[in-house]
Short mmCIF file of C-alpha atoms and ligand atoms in Angstrom, two decimals:
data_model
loop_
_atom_site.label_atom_id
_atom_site.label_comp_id
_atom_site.label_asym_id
_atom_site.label_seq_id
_atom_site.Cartn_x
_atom_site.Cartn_y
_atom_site.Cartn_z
CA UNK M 22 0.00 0.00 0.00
CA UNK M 23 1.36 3.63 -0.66
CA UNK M 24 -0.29 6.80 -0.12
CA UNK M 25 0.25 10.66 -0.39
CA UNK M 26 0.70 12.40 3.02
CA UNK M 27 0.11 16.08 2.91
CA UNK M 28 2.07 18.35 4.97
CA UNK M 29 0.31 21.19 5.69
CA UNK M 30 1.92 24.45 7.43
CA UNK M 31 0.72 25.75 11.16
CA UNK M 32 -0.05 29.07 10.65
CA UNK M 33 2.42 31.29 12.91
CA UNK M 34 1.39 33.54 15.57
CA UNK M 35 2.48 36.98 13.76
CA UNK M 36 0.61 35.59 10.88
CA UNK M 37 0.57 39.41 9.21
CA UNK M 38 -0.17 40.96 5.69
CA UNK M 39 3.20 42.81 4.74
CA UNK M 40 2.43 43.53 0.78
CA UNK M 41 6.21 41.95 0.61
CA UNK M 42 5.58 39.85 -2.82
CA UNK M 43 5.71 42.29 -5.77
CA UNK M 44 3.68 39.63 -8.95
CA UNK M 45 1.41 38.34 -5.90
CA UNK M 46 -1.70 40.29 -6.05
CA UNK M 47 -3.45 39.18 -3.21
CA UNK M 48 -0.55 40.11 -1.60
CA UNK M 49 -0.39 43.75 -2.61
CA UNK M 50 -4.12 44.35 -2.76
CA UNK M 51 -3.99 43.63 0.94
CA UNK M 52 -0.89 44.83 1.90
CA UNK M 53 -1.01 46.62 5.25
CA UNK M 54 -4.19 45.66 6.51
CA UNK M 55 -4.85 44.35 9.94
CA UNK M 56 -4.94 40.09 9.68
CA UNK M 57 -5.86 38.04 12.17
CA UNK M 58 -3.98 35.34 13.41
CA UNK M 59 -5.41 33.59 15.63
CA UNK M 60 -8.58 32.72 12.96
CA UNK M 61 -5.85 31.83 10.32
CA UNK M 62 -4.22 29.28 12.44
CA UNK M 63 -7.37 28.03 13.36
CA UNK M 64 -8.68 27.73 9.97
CA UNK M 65 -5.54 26.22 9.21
CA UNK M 66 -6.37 23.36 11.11
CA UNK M 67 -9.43 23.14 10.19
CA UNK M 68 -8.60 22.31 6.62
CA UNK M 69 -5.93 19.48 7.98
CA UNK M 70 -9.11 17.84 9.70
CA UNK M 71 -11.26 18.11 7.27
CA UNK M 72 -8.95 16.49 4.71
CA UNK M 73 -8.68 13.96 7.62
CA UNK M 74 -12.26 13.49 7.88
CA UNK M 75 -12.27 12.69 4.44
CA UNK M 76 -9.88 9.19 5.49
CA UNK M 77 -6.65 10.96 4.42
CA UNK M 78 -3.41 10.67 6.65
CA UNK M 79 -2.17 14.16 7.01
CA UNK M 80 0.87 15.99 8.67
CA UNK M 81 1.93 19.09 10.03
CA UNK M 82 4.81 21.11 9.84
CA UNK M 83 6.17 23.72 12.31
CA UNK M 84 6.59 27.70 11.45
CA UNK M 85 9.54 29.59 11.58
CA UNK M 86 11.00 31.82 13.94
CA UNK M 87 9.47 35.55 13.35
CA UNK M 88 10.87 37.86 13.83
CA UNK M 89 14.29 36.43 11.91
CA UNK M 90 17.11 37.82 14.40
CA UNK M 91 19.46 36.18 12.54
CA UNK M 92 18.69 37.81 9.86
CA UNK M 93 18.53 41.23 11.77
CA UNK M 94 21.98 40.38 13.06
CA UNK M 95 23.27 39.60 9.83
CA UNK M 96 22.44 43.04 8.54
CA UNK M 97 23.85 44.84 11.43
CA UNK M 98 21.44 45.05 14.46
CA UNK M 99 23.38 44.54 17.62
CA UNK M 100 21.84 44.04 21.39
CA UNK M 101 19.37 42.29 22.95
CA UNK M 102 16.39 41.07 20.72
CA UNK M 103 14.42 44.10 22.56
CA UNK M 104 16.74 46.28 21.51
CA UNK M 105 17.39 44.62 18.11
CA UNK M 106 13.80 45.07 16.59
CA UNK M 107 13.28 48.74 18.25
CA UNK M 108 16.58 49.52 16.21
CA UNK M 109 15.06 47.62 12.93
CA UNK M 110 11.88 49.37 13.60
CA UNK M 111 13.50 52.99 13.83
CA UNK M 112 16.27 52.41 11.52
CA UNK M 113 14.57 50.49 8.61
CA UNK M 114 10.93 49.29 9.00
CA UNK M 115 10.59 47.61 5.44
CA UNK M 116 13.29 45.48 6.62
CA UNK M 117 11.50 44.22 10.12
CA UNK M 118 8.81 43.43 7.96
CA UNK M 119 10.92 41.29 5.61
CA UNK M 120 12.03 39.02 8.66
CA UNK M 121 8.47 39.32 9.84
CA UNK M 122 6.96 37.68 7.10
CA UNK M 123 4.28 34.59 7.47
CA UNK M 124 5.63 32.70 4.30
CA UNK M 125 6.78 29.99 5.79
CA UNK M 126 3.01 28.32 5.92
CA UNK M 127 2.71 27.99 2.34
CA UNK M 128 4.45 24.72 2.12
CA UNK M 129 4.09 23.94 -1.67
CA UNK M 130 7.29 26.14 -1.15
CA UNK M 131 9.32 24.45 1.43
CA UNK M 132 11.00 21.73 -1.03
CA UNK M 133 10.93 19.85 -3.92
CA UNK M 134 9.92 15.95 -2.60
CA UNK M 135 10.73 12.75 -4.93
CA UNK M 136 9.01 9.80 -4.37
CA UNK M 137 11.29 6.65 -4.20
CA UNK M 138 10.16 4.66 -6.94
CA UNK M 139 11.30 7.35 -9.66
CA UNK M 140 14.91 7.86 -8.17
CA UNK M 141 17.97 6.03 -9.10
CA UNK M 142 18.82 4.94 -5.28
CA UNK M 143 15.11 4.28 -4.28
CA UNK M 144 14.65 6.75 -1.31
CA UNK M 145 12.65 10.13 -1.47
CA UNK M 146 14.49 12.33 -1.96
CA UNK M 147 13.79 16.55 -0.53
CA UNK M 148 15.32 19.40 -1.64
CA UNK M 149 14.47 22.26 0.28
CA UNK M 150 13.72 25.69 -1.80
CA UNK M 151 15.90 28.51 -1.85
CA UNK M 152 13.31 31.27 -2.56
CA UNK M 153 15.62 33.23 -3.60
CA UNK M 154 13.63 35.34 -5.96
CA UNK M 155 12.04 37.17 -2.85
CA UNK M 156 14.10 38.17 0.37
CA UNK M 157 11.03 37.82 2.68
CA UNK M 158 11.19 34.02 1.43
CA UNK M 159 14.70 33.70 1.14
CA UNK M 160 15.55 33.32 4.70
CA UNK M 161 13.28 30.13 5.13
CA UNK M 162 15.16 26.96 3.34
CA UNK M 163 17.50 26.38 6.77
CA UNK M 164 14.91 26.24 8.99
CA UNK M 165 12.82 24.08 6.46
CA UNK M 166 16.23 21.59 5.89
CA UNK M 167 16.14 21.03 9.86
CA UNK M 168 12.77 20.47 10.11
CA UNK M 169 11.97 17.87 7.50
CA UNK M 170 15.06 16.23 8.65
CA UNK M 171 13.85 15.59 12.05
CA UNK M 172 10.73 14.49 10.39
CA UNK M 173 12.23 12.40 7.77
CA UNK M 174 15.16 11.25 9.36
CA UNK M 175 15.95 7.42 8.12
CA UNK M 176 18.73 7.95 5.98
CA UNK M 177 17.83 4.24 4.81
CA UNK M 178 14.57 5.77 2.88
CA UNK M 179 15.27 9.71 3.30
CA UNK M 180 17.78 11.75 1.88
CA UNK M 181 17.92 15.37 2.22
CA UNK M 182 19.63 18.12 -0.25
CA UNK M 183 20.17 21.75 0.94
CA UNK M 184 18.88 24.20 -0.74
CA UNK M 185 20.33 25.13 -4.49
CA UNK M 186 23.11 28.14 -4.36
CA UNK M 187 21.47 31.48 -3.76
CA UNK M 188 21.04 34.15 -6.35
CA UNK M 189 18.38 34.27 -9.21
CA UNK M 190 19.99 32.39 -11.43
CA UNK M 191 18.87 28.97 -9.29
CA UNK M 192 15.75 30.68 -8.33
CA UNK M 193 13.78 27.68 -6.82
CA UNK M 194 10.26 27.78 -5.69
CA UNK M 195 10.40 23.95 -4.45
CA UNK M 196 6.70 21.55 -5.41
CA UNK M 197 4.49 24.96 -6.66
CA UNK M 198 6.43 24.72 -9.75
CA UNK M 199 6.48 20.52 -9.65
CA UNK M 200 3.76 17.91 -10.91
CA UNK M 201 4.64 14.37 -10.89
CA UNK M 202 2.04 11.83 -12.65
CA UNK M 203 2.02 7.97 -12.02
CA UNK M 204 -0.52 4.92 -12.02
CA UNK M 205 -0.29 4.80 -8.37
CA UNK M 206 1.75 7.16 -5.67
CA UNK M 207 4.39 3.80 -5.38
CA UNK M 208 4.72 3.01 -9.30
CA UNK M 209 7.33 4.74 -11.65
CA UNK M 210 6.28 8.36 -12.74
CA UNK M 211 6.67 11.19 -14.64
CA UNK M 212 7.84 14.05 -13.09
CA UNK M 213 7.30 17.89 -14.30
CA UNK M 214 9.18 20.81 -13.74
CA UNK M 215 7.99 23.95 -14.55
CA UNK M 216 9.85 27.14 -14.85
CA UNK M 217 9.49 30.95 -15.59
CA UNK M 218 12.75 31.76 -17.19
CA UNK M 219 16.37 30.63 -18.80
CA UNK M 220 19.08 31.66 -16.33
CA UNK M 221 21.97 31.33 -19.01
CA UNK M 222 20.20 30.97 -22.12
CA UNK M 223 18.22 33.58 -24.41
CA UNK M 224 14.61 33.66 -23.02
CA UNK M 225 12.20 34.03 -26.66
CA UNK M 226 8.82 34.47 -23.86
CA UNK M 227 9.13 37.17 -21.31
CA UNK M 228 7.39 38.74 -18.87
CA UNK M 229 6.68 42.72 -18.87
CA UNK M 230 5.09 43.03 -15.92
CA UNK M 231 6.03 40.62 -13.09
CA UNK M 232 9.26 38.94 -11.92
CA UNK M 233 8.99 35.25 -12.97
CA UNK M 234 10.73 33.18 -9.83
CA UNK M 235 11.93 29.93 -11.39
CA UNK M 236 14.63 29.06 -13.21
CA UNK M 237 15.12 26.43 -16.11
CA UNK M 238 18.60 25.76 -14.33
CA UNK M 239 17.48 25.40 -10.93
CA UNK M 240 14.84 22.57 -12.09
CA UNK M 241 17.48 20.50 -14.04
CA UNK M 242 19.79 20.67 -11.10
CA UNK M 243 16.88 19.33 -8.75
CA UNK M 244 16.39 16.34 -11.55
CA UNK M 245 19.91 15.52 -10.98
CA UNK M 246 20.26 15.89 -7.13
CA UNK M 247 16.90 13.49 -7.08
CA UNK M 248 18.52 10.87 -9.19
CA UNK M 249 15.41 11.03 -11.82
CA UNK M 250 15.26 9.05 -15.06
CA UNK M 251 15.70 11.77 -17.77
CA UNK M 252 13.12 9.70 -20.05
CA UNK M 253 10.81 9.77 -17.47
CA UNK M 254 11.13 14.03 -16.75
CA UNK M 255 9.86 16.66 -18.33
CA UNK M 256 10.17 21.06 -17.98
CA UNK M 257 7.56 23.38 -19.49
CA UNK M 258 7.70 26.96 -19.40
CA UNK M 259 4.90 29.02 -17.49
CA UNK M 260 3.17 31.41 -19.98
CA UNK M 261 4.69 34.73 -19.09
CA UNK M 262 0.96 36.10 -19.81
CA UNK M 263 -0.10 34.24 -16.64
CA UNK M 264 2.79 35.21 -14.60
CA UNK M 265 1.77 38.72 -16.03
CA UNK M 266 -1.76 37.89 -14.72
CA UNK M 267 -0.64 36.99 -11.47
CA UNK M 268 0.05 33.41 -11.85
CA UNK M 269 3.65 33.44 -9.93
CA UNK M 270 3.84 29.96 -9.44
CA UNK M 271 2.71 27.17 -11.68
CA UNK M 272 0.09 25.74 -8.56
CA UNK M 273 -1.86 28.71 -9.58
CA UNK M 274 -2.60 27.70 -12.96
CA UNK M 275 -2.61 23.86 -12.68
CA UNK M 276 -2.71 21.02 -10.37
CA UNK M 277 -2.09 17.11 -10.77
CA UNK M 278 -2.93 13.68 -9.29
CA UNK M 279 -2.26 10.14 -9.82
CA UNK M 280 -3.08 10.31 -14.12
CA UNK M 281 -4.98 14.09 -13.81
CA UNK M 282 -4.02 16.76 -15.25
CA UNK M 283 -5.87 19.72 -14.10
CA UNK M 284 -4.67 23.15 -15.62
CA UNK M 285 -5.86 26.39 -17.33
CA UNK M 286 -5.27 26.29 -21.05
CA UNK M 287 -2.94 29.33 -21.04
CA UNK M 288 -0.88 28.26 -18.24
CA UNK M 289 2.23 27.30 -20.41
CA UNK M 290 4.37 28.36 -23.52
CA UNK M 291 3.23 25.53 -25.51
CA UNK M 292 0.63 23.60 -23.09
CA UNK M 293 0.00 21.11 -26.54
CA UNK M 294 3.33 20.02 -27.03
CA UNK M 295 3.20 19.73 -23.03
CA UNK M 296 0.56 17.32 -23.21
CA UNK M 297 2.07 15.08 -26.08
CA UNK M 298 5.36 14.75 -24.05
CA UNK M 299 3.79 13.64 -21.06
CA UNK M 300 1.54 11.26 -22.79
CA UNK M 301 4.47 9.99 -24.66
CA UNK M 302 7.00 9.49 -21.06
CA UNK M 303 3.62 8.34 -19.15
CA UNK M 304 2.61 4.46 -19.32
CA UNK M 305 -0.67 4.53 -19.10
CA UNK M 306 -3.29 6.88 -19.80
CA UNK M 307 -3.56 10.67 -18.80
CA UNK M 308 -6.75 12.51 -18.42
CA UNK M 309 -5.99 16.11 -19.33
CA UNK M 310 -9.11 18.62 -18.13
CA UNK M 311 -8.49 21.44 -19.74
CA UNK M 312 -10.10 25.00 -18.71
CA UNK M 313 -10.91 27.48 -21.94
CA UNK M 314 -10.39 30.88 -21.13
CA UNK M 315 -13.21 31.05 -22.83
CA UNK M 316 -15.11 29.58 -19.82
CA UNK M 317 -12.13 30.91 -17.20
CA UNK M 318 -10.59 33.71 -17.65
CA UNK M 319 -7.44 34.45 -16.20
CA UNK M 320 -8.10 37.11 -14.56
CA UNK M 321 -11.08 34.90 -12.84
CA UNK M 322 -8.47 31.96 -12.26
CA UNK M 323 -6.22 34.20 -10.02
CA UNK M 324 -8.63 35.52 -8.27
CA UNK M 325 -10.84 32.33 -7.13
CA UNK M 326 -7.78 30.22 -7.03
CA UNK M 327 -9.42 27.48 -8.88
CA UNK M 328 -6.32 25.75 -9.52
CA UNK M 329 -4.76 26.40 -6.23
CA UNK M 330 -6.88 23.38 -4.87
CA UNK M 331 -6.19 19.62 -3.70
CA UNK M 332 -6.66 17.04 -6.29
CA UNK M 333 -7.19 14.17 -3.94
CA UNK M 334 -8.30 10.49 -3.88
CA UNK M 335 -10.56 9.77 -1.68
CA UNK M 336 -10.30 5.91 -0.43
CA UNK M 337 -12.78 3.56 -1.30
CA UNK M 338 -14.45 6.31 -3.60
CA UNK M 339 -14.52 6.41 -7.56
CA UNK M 340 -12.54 8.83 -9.27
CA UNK M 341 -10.99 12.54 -7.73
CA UNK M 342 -12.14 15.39 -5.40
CA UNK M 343 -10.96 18.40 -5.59
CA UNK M 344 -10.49 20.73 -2.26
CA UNK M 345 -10.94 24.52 -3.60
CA UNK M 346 -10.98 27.96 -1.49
CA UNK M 347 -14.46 29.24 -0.90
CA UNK M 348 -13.27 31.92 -3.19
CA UNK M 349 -14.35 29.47 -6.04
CA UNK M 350 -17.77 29.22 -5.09
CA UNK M 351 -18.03 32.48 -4.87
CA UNK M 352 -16.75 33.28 -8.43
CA UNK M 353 -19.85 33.00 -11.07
CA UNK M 354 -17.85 32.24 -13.93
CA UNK M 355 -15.88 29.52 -11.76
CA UNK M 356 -18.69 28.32 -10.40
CA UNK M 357 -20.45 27.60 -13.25
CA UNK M 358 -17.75 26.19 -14.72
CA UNK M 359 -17.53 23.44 -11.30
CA UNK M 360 -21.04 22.98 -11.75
CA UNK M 361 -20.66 21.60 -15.49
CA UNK M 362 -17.38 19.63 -14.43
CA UNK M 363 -18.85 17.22 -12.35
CA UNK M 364 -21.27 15.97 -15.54
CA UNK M 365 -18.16 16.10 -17.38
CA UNK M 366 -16.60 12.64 -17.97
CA UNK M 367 -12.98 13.32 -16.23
CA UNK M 368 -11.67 11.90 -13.41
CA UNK M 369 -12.75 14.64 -10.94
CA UNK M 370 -16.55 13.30 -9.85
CA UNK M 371 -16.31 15.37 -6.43
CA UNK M 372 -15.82 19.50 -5.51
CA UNK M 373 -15.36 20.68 -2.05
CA UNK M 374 -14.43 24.09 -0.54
CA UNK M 375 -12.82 25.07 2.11
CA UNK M 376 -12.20 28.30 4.20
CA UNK M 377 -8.71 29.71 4.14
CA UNK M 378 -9.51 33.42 3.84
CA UNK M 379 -6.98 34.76 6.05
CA UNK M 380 -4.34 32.73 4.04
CA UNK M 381 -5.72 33.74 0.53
CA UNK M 382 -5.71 37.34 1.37
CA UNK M 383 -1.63 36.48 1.05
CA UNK M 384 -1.84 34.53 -2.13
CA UNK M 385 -2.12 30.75 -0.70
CA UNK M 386 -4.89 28.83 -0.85
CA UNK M 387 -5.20 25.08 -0.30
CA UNK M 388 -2.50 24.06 -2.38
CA UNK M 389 0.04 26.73 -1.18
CA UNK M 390 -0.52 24.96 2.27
CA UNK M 391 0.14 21.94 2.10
CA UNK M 392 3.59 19.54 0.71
CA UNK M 393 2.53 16.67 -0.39
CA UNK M 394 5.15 13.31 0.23
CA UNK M 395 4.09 10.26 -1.42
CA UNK M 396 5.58 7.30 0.64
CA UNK M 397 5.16 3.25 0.50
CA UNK M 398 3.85 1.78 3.62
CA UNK M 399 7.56 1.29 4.82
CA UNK M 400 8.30 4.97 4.47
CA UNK M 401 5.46 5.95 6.24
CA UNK M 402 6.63 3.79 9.15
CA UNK M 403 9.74 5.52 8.86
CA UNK M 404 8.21 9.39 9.64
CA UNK M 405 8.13 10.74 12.55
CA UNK M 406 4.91 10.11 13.92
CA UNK M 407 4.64 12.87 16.52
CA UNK M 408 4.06 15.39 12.97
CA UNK M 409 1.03 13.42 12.53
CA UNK M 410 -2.36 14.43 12.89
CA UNK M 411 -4.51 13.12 15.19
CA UNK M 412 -7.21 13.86 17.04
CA UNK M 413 -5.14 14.28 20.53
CA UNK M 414 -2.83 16.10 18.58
CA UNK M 415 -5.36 18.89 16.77
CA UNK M 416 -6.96 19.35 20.30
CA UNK M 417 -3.26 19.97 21.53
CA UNK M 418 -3.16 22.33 18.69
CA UNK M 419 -6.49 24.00 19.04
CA UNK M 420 -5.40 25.09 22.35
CA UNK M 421 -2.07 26.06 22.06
CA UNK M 422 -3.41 28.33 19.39
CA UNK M 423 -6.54 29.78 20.90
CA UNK M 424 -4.05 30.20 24.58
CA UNK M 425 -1.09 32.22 22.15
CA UNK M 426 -2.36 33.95 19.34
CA UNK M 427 -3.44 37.33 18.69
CA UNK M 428 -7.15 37.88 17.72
CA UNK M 429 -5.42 41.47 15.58
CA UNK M 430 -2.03 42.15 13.81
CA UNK M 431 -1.63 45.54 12.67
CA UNK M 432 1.46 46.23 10.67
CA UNK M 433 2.50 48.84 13.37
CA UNK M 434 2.53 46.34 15.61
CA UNK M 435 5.69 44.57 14.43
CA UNK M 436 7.25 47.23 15.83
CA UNK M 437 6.45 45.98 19.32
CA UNK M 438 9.39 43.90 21.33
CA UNK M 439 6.30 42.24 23.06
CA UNK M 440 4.94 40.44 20.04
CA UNK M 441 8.36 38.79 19.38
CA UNK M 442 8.38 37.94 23.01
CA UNK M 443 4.96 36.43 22.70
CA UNK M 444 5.85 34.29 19.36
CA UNK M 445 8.67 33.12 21.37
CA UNK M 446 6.92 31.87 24.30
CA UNK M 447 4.43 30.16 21.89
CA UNK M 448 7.06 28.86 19.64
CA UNK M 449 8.99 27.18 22.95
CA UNK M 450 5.69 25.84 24.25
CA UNK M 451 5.25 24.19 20.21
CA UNK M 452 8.71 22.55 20.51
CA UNK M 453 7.64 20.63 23.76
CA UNK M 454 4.70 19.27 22.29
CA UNK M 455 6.59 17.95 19.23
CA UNK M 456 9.61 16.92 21.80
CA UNK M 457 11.77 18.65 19.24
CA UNK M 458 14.25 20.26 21.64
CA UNK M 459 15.72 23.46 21.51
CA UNK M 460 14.84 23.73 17.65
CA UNK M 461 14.58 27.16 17.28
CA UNK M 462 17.50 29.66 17.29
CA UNK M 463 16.13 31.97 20.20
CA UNK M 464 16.28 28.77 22.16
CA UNK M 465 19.76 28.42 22.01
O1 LIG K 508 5.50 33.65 -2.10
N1 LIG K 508 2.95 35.23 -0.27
C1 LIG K 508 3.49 34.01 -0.85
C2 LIG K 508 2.38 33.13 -1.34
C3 LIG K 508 2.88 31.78 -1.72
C4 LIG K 508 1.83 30.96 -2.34
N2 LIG K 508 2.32 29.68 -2.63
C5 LIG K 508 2.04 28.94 -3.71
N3 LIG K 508 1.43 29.43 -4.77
N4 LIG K 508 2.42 27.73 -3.70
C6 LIG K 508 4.47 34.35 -1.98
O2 LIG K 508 4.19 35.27 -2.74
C7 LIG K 508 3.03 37.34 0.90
C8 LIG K 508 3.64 37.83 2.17
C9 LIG K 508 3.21 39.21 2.50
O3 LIG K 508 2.88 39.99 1.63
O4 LIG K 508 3.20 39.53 3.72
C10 LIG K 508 3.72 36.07 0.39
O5 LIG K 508 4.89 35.89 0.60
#
């Protein structure tokens, strides 16, 4: 028996809305306006149970230290953490807000995760992402490499790559920009890399308006650190119109499960000659459902985050279901389009929406949260099973959150020593219920 585990991120306690990513526009259009933490966490969880209460296994990962003192240190803010973030806050507030940033919980980010059965050595393979494309992101890959090693920490089935050299030229956005198909989540697959850009080569499709994050580079160099079959991989440029639209990462546009292929029509360069390249690496059959613009527009696709869903398989059930932000329903033109999909004869026979509001006002929805690991039966055995959820473990959760978190962030609160102090004591409180130790750099 194998499975797909999905990893989704805790929301943090200074969950806030900076405006930090410029090409996100949920990000900008809410920049600077008071979020609430405490419901984002606890929506958060929410969506882990009810993907549990569908009969999937799913996991939790930890967030990151905010503030970032190391990162304050780095750039040249000396004293006691008190003192360090008044200093940051009088000296250069855009840059608090950088190392205050509540990234870390969109997962899809955190790494790039091979199953076993497609690499040379047979173990999974993780690369954590470098994010180097935006410095609010870019200080998150060492805290990411520690965690999933404690999590995934059998170097017999695990192995664990840091993160690709910094700089844009390896730009890496870890699974957003990564689709693997296969007949089952154990059985040989396809895997797809997509990218925004050629780091050394002439680009022929560019963006005008937005940065594109990805690099052609940084994906080949993740198919070689993961020991992949180059029959069996595949890279496909994101349309720079979508990127242009607000499509930063390729989860936006499409998602994939199993043999589905779920994906807007415009979402790459050349999304035919896509399709026949897959279908000619892929043994077996792939069910392509394509959305028309015509039916979608793009503009309608970024903002619903239609694609930005799970593609799941239920057990024991026929066919797909697919887990989409309320912001879908609430879309006409998407909703219509949902309606006529489940008459449609494609793998998806279910829709479901969540709420993750307080995360979509960033730019994540339910795909952003979670990092999906697809494991046999003996990998599984292998995780760490206190990052597990269960139902002792959400109630743990629940409580921790509703004892720690702020109902209100507003961004002039960052400012205030006490809120780090806070996150702190919550963080330290987090670490003894996962028995992780002193995990955290503030701890040691
Ligand atoms: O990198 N937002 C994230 C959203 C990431 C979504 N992930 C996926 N599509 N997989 C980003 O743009 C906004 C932070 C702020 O503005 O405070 C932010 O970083």
């Amino acid at each position: 028996m194998s499975t797909e585990i999905n990893f989704d991120g805790l929301i943090g306690p200074s969950h806030n809305y900076g405006g930090l990513s410029h090409g996100n526009v949920a990000s900008k259009n809410n920049a600077l306006r008071i979020s609430q933490p405490k419901k984002a966490a606890l929506q958060g969880l929410q969506k882990m149970n009810y993907l549990r209460s569908l009969g999937l296994e799913q996991g939790v990962l930890l967030p990151q230290q905010r503030p970032h003192l190391p990162t304050l240190r780095a750039l040249g803010f000396m004293g006691s953490d008190r003192e360090i973030i008044e200093k940051a806050s009088n000296q250069a507030p855009e840059v608090l807000a950088q190392c205050y940033s509540a990234s870390s919980m969109w997962t899809a980010n955190a790494c790039t995760v091979s199953p076993s059965a497609d690499s040379r050595d047979g173990r999974v393979h993780f690369t954590s992402a470098n994010l180097s494309s935006m410095f609010h992101r870019s200080i998150e890959h060492g805290n990411t490499s520690a965690l999933l090693r404690s999590i995934f920490s059998n170097d017999a089935h695990f192995v664990h790559h840091d993160a690709l050299p910094a700089g844009n030229h390896f730009g890496d956005e870890g699974a957003a920009n990564h689709n693997r198909f296969a007949t089952e989540y154990d059985s040989a697959g396809v895997q797809l890399f997509v990218f925004g850009r050629y780091a050394f080569r002439e680009n022929r499709h560019t963006t005008a308006k937005f940065p594109t994050r990805q690099t052609f580079e940084a994906s080949q160099a993740i198919a070689r650190l993961h020991q992949l079959n180059d029959d069996r991989v595949v890279y496909a440029q994101q349309n720079p119109k979508i990127v242009d639209a607000g499509a930063f990462h390729n989860d936006v546009v499409s998602v994939s499960n199993l043999n589905a292929f779920f994906m807007h029509e415009e979402a790459f360069v050349d999304s035919e000659a896509l399709r026949h390249e897959l279908s000619e690496k892929f043994e077996g059959e792939l069910a392509f459902v394509v959305v028309p613009t015509e039916q979608v527009s793009l503009e309608s696709a970024v903002k619903s985050y239609l694609f930005n869903s799970q593609l799941i398989k239920l057990p024991n059930e026929e066919g797909m279901a697919l887990i989409l932000p309320e912001e879908s329903r609430e879309n006409s033109q998407v909703y219509n389009y949902l309606q006529g999909l489940e008459n449609q004869s494609s793998p998806i026979k279910q829709v479901k929406f969540v709420d993750v509001r307080q995360s979509m006002q960033n730019g994540g929805g339910p795909a952003c949260l979670r990092l999906r690991v697809a494991l046999t039966q003996d990998e599984v055995n292998a995780v760490n099973p206190r990052f597990l959820l269960d139902d002792a473990l959400l109630d743990t959760l629940n409580v921790w959150v509703s004892k720690h978190y702020r109902d209100e962030i507003q961004p002039a609160d960052l400012s205030d020593p006490s809120l780090a102090e806070e996150n702190f004591a919550a963080l330290d409180e987090l670490t003894q219920i996962f028995d992780l130790g002193s995990f955290y750099e503030f701890q040691r």
